[in-house]
Tab-separated table of C-alpha atoms and ligand atoms in Angstrom:
chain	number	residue	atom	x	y	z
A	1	UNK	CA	158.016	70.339	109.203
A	2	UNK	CA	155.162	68.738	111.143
A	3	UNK	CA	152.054	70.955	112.008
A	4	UNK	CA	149.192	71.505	114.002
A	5	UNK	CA	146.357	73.088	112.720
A	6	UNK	CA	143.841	74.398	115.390
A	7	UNK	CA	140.766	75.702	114.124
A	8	UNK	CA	139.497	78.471	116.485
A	9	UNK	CA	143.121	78.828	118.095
A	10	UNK	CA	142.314	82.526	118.621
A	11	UNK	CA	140.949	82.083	122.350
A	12	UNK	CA	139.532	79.861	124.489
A	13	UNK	CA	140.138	76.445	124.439
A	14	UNK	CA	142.076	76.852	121.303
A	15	UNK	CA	144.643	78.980	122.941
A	16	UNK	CA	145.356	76.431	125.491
A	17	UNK	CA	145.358	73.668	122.521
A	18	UNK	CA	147.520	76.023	120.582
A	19	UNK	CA	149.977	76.448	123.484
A	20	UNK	CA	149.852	72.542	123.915
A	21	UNK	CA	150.733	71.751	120.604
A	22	UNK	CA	153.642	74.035	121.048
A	23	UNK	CA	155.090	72.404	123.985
A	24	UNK	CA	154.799	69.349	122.108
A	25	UNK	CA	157.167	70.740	119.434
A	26	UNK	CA	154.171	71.483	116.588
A	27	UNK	CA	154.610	74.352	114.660
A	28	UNK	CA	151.277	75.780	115.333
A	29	UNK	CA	148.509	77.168	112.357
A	30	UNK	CA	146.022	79.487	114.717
A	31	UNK	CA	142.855	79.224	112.964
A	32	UNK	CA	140.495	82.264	113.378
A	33	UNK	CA	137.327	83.841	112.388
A	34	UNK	CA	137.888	87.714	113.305
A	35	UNK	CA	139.900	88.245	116.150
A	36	UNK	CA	142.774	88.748	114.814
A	37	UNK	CA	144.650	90.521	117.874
A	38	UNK	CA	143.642	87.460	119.923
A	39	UNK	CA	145.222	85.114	117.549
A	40	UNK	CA	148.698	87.561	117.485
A	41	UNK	CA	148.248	86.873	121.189
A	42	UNK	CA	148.196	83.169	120.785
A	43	UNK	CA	150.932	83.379	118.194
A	44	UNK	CA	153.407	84.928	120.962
A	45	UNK	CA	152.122	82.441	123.582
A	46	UNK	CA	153.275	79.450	121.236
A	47	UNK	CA	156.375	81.425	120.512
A	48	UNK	CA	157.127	81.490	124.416
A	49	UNK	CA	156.639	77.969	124.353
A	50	UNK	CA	160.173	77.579	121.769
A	51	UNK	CA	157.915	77.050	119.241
A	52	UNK	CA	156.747	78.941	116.340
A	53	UNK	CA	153.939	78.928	114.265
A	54	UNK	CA	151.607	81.229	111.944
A	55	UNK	CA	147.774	82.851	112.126
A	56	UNK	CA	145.060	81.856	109.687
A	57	UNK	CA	141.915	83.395	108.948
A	58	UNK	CA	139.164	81.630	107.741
A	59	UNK	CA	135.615	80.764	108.437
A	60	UNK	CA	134.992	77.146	109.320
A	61	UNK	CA	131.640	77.108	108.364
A	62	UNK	CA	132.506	78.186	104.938
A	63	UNK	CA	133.470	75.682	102.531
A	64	UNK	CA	135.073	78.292	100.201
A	65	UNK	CA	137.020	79.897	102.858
A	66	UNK	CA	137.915	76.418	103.849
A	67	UNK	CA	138.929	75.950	99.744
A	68	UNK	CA	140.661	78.828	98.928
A	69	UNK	CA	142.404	79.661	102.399
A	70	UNK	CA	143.359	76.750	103.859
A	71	UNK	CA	143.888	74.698	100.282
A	72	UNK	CA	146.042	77.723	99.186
A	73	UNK	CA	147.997	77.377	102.126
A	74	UNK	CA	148.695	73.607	101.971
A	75	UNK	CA	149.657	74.293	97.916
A	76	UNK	CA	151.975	76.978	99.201
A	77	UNK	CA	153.884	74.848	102.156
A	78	UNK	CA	154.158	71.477	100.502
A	79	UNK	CA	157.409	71.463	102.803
A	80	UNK	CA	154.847	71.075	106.173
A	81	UNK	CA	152.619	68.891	106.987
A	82	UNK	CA	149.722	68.878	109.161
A	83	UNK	CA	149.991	65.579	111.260
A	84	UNK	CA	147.821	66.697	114.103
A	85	UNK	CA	143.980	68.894	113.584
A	86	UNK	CA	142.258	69.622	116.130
A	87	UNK	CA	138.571	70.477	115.029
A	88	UNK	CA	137.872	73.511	117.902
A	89	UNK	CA	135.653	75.677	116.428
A	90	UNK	CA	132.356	76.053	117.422
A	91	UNK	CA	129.926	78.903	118.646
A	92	UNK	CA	126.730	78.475	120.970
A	93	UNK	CA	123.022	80.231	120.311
A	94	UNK	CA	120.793	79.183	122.593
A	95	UNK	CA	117.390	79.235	122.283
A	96	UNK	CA	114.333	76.985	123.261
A	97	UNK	CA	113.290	75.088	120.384
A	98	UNK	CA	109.987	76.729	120.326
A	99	UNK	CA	111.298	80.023	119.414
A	100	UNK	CA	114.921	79.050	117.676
A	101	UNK	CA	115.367	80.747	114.361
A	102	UNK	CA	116.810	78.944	111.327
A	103	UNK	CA	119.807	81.058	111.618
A	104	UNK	CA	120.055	79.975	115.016
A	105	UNK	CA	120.227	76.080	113.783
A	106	UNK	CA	121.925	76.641	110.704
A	107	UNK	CA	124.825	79.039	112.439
A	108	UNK	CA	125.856	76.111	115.145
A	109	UNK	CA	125.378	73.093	112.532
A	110	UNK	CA	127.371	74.920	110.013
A	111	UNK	CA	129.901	76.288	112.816
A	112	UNK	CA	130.269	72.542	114.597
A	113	UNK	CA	129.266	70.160	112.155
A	114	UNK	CA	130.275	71.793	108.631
A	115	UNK	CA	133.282	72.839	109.802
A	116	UNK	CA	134.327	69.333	110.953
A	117	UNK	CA	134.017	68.195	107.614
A	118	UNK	CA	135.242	70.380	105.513
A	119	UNK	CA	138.454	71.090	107.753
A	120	UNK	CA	138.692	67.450	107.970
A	121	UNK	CA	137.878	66.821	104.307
A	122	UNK	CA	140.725	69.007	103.561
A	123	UNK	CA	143.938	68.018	105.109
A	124	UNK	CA	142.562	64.407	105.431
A	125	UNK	CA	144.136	62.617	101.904
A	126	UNK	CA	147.829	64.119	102.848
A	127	UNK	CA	147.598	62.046	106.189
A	128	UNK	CA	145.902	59.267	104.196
A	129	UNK	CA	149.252	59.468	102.017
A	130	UNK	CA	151.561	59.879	104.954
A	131	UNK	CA	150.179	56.794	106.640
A	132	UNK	CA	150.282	58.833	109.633
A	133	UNK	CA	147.853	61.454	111.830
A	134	UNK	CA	146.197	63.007	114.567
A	135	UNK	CA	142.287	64.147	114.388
A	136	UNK	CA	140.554	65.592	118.067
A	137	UNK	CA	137.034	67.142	117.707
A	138	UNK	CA	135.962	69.174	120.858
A	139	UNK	CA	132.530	68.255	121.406
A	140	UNK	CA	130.634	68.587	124.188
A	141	UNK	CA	128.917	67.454	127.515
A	142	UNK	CA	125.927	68.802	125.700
A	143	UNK	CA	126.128	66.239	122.742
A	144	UNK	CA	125.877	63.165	125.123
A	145	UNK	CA	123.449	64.229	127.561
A	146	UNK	CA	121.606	66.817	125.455
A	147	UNK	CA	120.780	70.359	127.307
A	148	UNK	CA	117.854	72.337	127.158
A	149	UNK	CA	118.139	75.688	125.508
A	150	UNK	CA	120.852	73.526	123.089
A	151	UNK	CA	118.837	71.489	120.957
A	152	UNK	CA	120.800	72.889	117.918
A	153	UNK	CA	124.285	72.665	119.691
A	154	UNK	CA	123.341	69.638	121.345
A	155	UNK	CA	122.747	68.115	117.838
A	156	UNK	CA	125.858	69.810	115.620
A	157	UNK	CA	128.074	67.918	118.602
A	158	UNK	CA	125.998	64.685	118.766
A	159	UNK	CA	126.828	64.949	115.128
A	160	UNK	CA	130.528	65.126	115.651
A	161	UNK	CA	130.403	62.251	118.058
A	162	UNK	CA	128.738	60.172	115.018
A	163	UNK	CA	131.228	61.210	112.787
A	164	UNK	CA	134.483	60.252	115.029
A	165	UNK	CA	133.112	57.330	115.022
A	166	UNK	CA	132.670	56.227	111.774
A	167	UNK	CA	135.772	58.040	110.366
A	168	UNK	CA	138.230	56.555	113.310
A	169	UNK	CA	136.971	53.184	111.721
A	170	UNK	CA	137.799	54.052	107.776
A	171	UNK	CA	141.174	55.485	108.635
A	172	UNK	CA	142.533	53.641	111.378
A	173	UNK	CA	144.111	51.176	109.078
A	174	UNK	CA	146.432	54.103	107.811
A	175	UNK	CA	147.568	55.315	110.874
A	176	UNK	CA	144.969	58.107	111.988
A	177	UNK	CA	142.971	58.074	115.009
A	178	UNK	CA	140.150	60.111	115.255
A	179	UNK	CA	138.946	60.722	119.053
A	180	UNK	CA	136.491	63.670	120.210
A	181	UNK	CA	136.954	65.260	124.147
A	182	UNK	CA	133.736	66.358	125.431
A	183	UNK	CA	134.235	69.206	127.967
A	184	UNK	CA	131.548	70.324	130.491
A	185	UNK	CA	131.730	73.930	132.085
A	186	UNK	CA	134.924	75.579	131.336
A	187	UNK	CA	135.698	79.110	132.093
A	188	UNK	CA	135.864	80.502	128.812
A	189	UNK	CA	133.954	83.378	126.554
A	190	UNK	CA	131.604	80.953	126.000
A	191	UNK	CA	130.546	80.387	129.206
A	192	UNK	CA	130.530	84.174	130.479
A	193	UNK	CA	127.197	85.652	131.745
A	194	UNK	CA	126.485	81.532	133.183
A	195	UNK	CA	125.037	81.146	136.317
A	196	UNK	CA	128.195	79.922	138.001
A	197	UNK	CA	127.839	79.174	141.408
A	198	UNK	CA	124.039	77.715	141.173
A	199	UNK	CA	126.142	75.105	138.248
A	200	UNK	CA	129.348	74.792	139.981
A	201	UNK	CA	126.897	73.677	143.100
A	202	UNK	CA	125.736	70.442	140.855
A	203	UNK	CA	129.728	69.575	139.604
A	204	UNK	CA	131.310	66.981	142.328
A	205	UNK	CA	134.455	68.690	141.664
A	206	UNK	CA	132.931	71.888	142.361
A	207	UNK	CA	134.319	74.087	139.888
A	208	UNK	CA	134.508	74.951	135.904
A	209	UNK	CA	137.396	73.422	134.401
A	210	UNK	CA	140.107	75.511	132.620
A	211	UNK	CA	140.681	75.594	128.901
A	212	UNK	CA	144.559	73.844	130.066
A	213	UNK	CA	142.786	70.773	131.470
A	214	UNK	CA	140.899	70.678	128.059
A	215	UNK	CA	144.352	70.995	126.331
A	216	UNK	CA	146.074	68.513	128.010
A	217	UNK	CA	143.873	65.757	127.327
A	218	UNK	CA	144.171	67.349	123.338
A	219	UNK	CA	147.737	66.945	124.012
A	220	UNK	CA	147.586	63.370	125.128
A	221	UNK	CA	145.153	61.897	122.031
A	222	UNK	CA	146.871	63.963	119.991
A	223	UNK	CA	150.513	61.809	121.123
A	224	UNK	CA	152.323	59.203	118.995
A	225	UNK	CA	151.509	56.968	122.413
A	226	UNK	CA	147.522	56.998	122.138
A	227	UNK	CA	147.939	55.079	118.503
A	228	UNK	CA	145.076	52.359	120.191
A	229	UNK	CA	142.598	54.622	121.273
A	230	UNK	CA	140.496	55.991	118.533
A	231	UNK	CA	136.675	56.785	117.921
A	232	UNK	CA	136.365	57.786	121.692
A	233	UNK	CA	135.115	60.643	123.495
A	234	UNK	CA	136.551	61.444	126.802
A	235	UNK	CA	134.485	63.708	129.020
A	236	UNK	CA	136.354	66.257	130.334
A	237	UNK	CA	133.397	67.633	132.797
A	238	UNK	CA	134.454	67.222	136.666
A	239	UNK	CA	132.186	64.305	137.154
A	240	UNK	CA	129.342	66.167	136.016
A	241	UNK	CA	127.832	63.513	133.464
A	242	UNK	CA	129.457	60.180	132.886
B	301	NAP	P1	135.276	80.766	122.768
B	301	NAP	O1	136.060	81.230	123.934
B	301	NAP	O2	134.002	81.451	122.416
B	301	NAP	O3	136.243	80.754	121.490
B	301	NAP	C1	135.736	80.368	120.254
B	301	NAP	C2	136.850	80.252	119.259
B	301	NAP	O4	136.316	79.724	118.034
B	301	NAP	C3	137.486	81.584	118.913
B	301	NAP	O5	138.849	81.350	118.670
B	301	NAP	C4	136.761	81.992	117.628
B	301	NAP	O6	137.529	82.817	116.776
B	301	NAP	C5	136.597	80.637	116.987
B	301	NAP	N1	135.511	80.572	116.015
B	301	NAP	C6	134.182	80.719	116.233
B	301	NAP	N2	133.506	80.568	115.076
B	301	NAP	C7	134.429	80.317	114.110
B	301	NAP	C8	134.359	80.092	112.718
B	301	NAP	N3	133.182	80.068	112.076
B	301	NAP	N4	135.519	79.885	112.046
B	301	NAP	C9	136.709	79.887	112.693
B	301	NAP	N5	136.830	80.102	114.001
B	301	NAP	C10	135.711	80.317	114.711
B	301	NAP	O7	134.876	79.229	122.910
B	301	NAP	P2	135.507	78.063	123.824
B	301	NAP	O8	134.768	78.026	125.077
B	301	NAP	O9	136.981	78.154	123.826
B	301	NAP	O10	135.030	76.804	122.962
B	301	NAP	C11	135.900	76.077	122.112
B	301	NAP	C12	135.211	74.789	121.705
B	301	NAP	O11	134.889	74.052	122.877
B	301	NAP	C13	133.889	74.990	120.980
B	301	NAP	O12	133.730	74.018	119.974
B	301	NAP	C14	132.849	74.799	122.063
B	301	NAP	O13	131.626	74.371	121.533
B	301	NAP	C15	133.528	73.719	122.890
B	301	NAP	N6	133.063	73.616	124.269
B	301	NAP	C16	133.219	74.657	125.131
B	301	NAP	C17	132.783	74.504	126.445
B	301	NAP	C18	132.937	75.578	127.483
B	301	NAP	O14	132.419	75.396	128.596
B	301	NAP	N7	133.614	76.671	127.214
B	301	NAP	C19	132.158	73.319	126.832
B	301	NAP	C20	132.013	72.289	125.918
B	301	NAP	C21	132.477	72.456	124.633
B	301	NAP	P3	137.527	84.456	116.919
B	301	NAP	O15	138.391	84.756	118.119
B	301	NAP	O16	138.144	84.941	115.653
B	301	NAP	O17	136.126	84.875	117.112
């Protein structure tokens, strides 16, 4: 059976990923940290879809988690196979530099940038073996341009960007692609409390995006069809930054 595993599936952008994958006929693993009645949610959204799919908790920014969890999981279901990840996950503390704790930096770079490889690390060698897979980081507006206030997320997702890069070129002879999508202001829990209208006012589309525009450009990397695009990032941002 051929899965998707989306870490942070529990809201968000995930949820629309998760719901994407479903609609593409993916039997869905909903990744989570905590929220587990927001993953159950996602769950019966993919389920609507005619799909099905399970919830999984673990913390992406812990390799052991990542180890026992997600490795015990893969040792268990040797009959499915995760052909598409989508690397979601990822939490914001902003802070000026000046005043930034190191749990502030560590949190987001662990979160972001740990999480990418050890999710990646971990379900990588079975597509190796396949000859066959999907890989989409969500990144960010804020790892391109760099934002103030972000100078830890702004690295953990310039970090990303490195790392699609340079894994897109080591795997692409066996049939992976590894692409990032960089949103800008989408109307999320992330981006609750934001000064909307004095942003929106700077956005030539003149409005935050929704987590389903996010998704469906997920949806279309993540496609048999976009085998010749890999290491990109497409900026998903309403002409905000190009
Ligand atoms: P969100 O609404 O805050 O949702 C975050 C999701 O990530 C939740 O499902 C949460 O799980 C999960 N999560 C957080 N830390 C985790 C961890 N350590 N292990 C496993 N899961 C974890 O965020 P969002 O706006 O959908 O953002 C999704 C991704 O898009 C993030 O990588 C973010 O940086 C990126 N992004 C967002 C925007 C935006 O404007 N919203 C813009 C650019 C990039 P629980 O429900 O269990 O807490």
């Amino acid at each position: 059976m051929k899965c998707a595993l989306v870490t942070g599936g529990s809201r968000g952008i995930g949820r629309a990923i998760c719901v994407e994958m479903a609609a593409m006929g993916y039997y869905v693993i909903i990744n989570y940290k905590g929220n587990e009645a927001a993953a159950n949610e996602t769950l019966a959204l993919v389920k609507e879809k005619g799909s099905s799919g399970e919830i999984l908790k673990f913390d992406v920014a812990s390799k052991e988690e990542i180890a026992s969890v997600l490795g015990s999981w893969m040792e268990a279901n040797t009959d499915k196979y995760i052909e598409v990840l989508v690397n979601n996950a990822g939490i914001k503390a902003d802070q000026i530099m000046m005043f930034m704790t190191d749990e502030q930096w560590q949190g987001v770079l662990d979160t972001s940038l740990g999480g990418f490889y050890y999710v990646t690390k971990q379900v990588l060698n079975a597509m190796l073996q396949k000859k066959y897979g999907r890989i989409v980081n969500v990144v960010s507006l804020s790892g391109l341009k760099g934002l103030p206030g972000q100078v830890n997320y702004s690295a953990a997702k310039a970090g990303v960007i490195g790392a699609t890069k340079a894994l897109a070129q080591e795997v692409g002879r066996r049939g992976i692609t590894v692409n990032a999508v960089a949103p800008g202001f989408i109307k999320t829990d992330m981006t609750e409390g934001l000064p909307e209208k004095e942003l929106v006012s700077m956005i030539p589309v003149k409005r935050f995006g929704t987590a389903e525009e996010v998704a469906h450009a997920v949806g279309f990397l993540a496609s048999a069809g976009a085998g010749y695009i890999t290491g990109e990032v497409l900026s998903i941002n309403g002409g905000l930054y190009s």
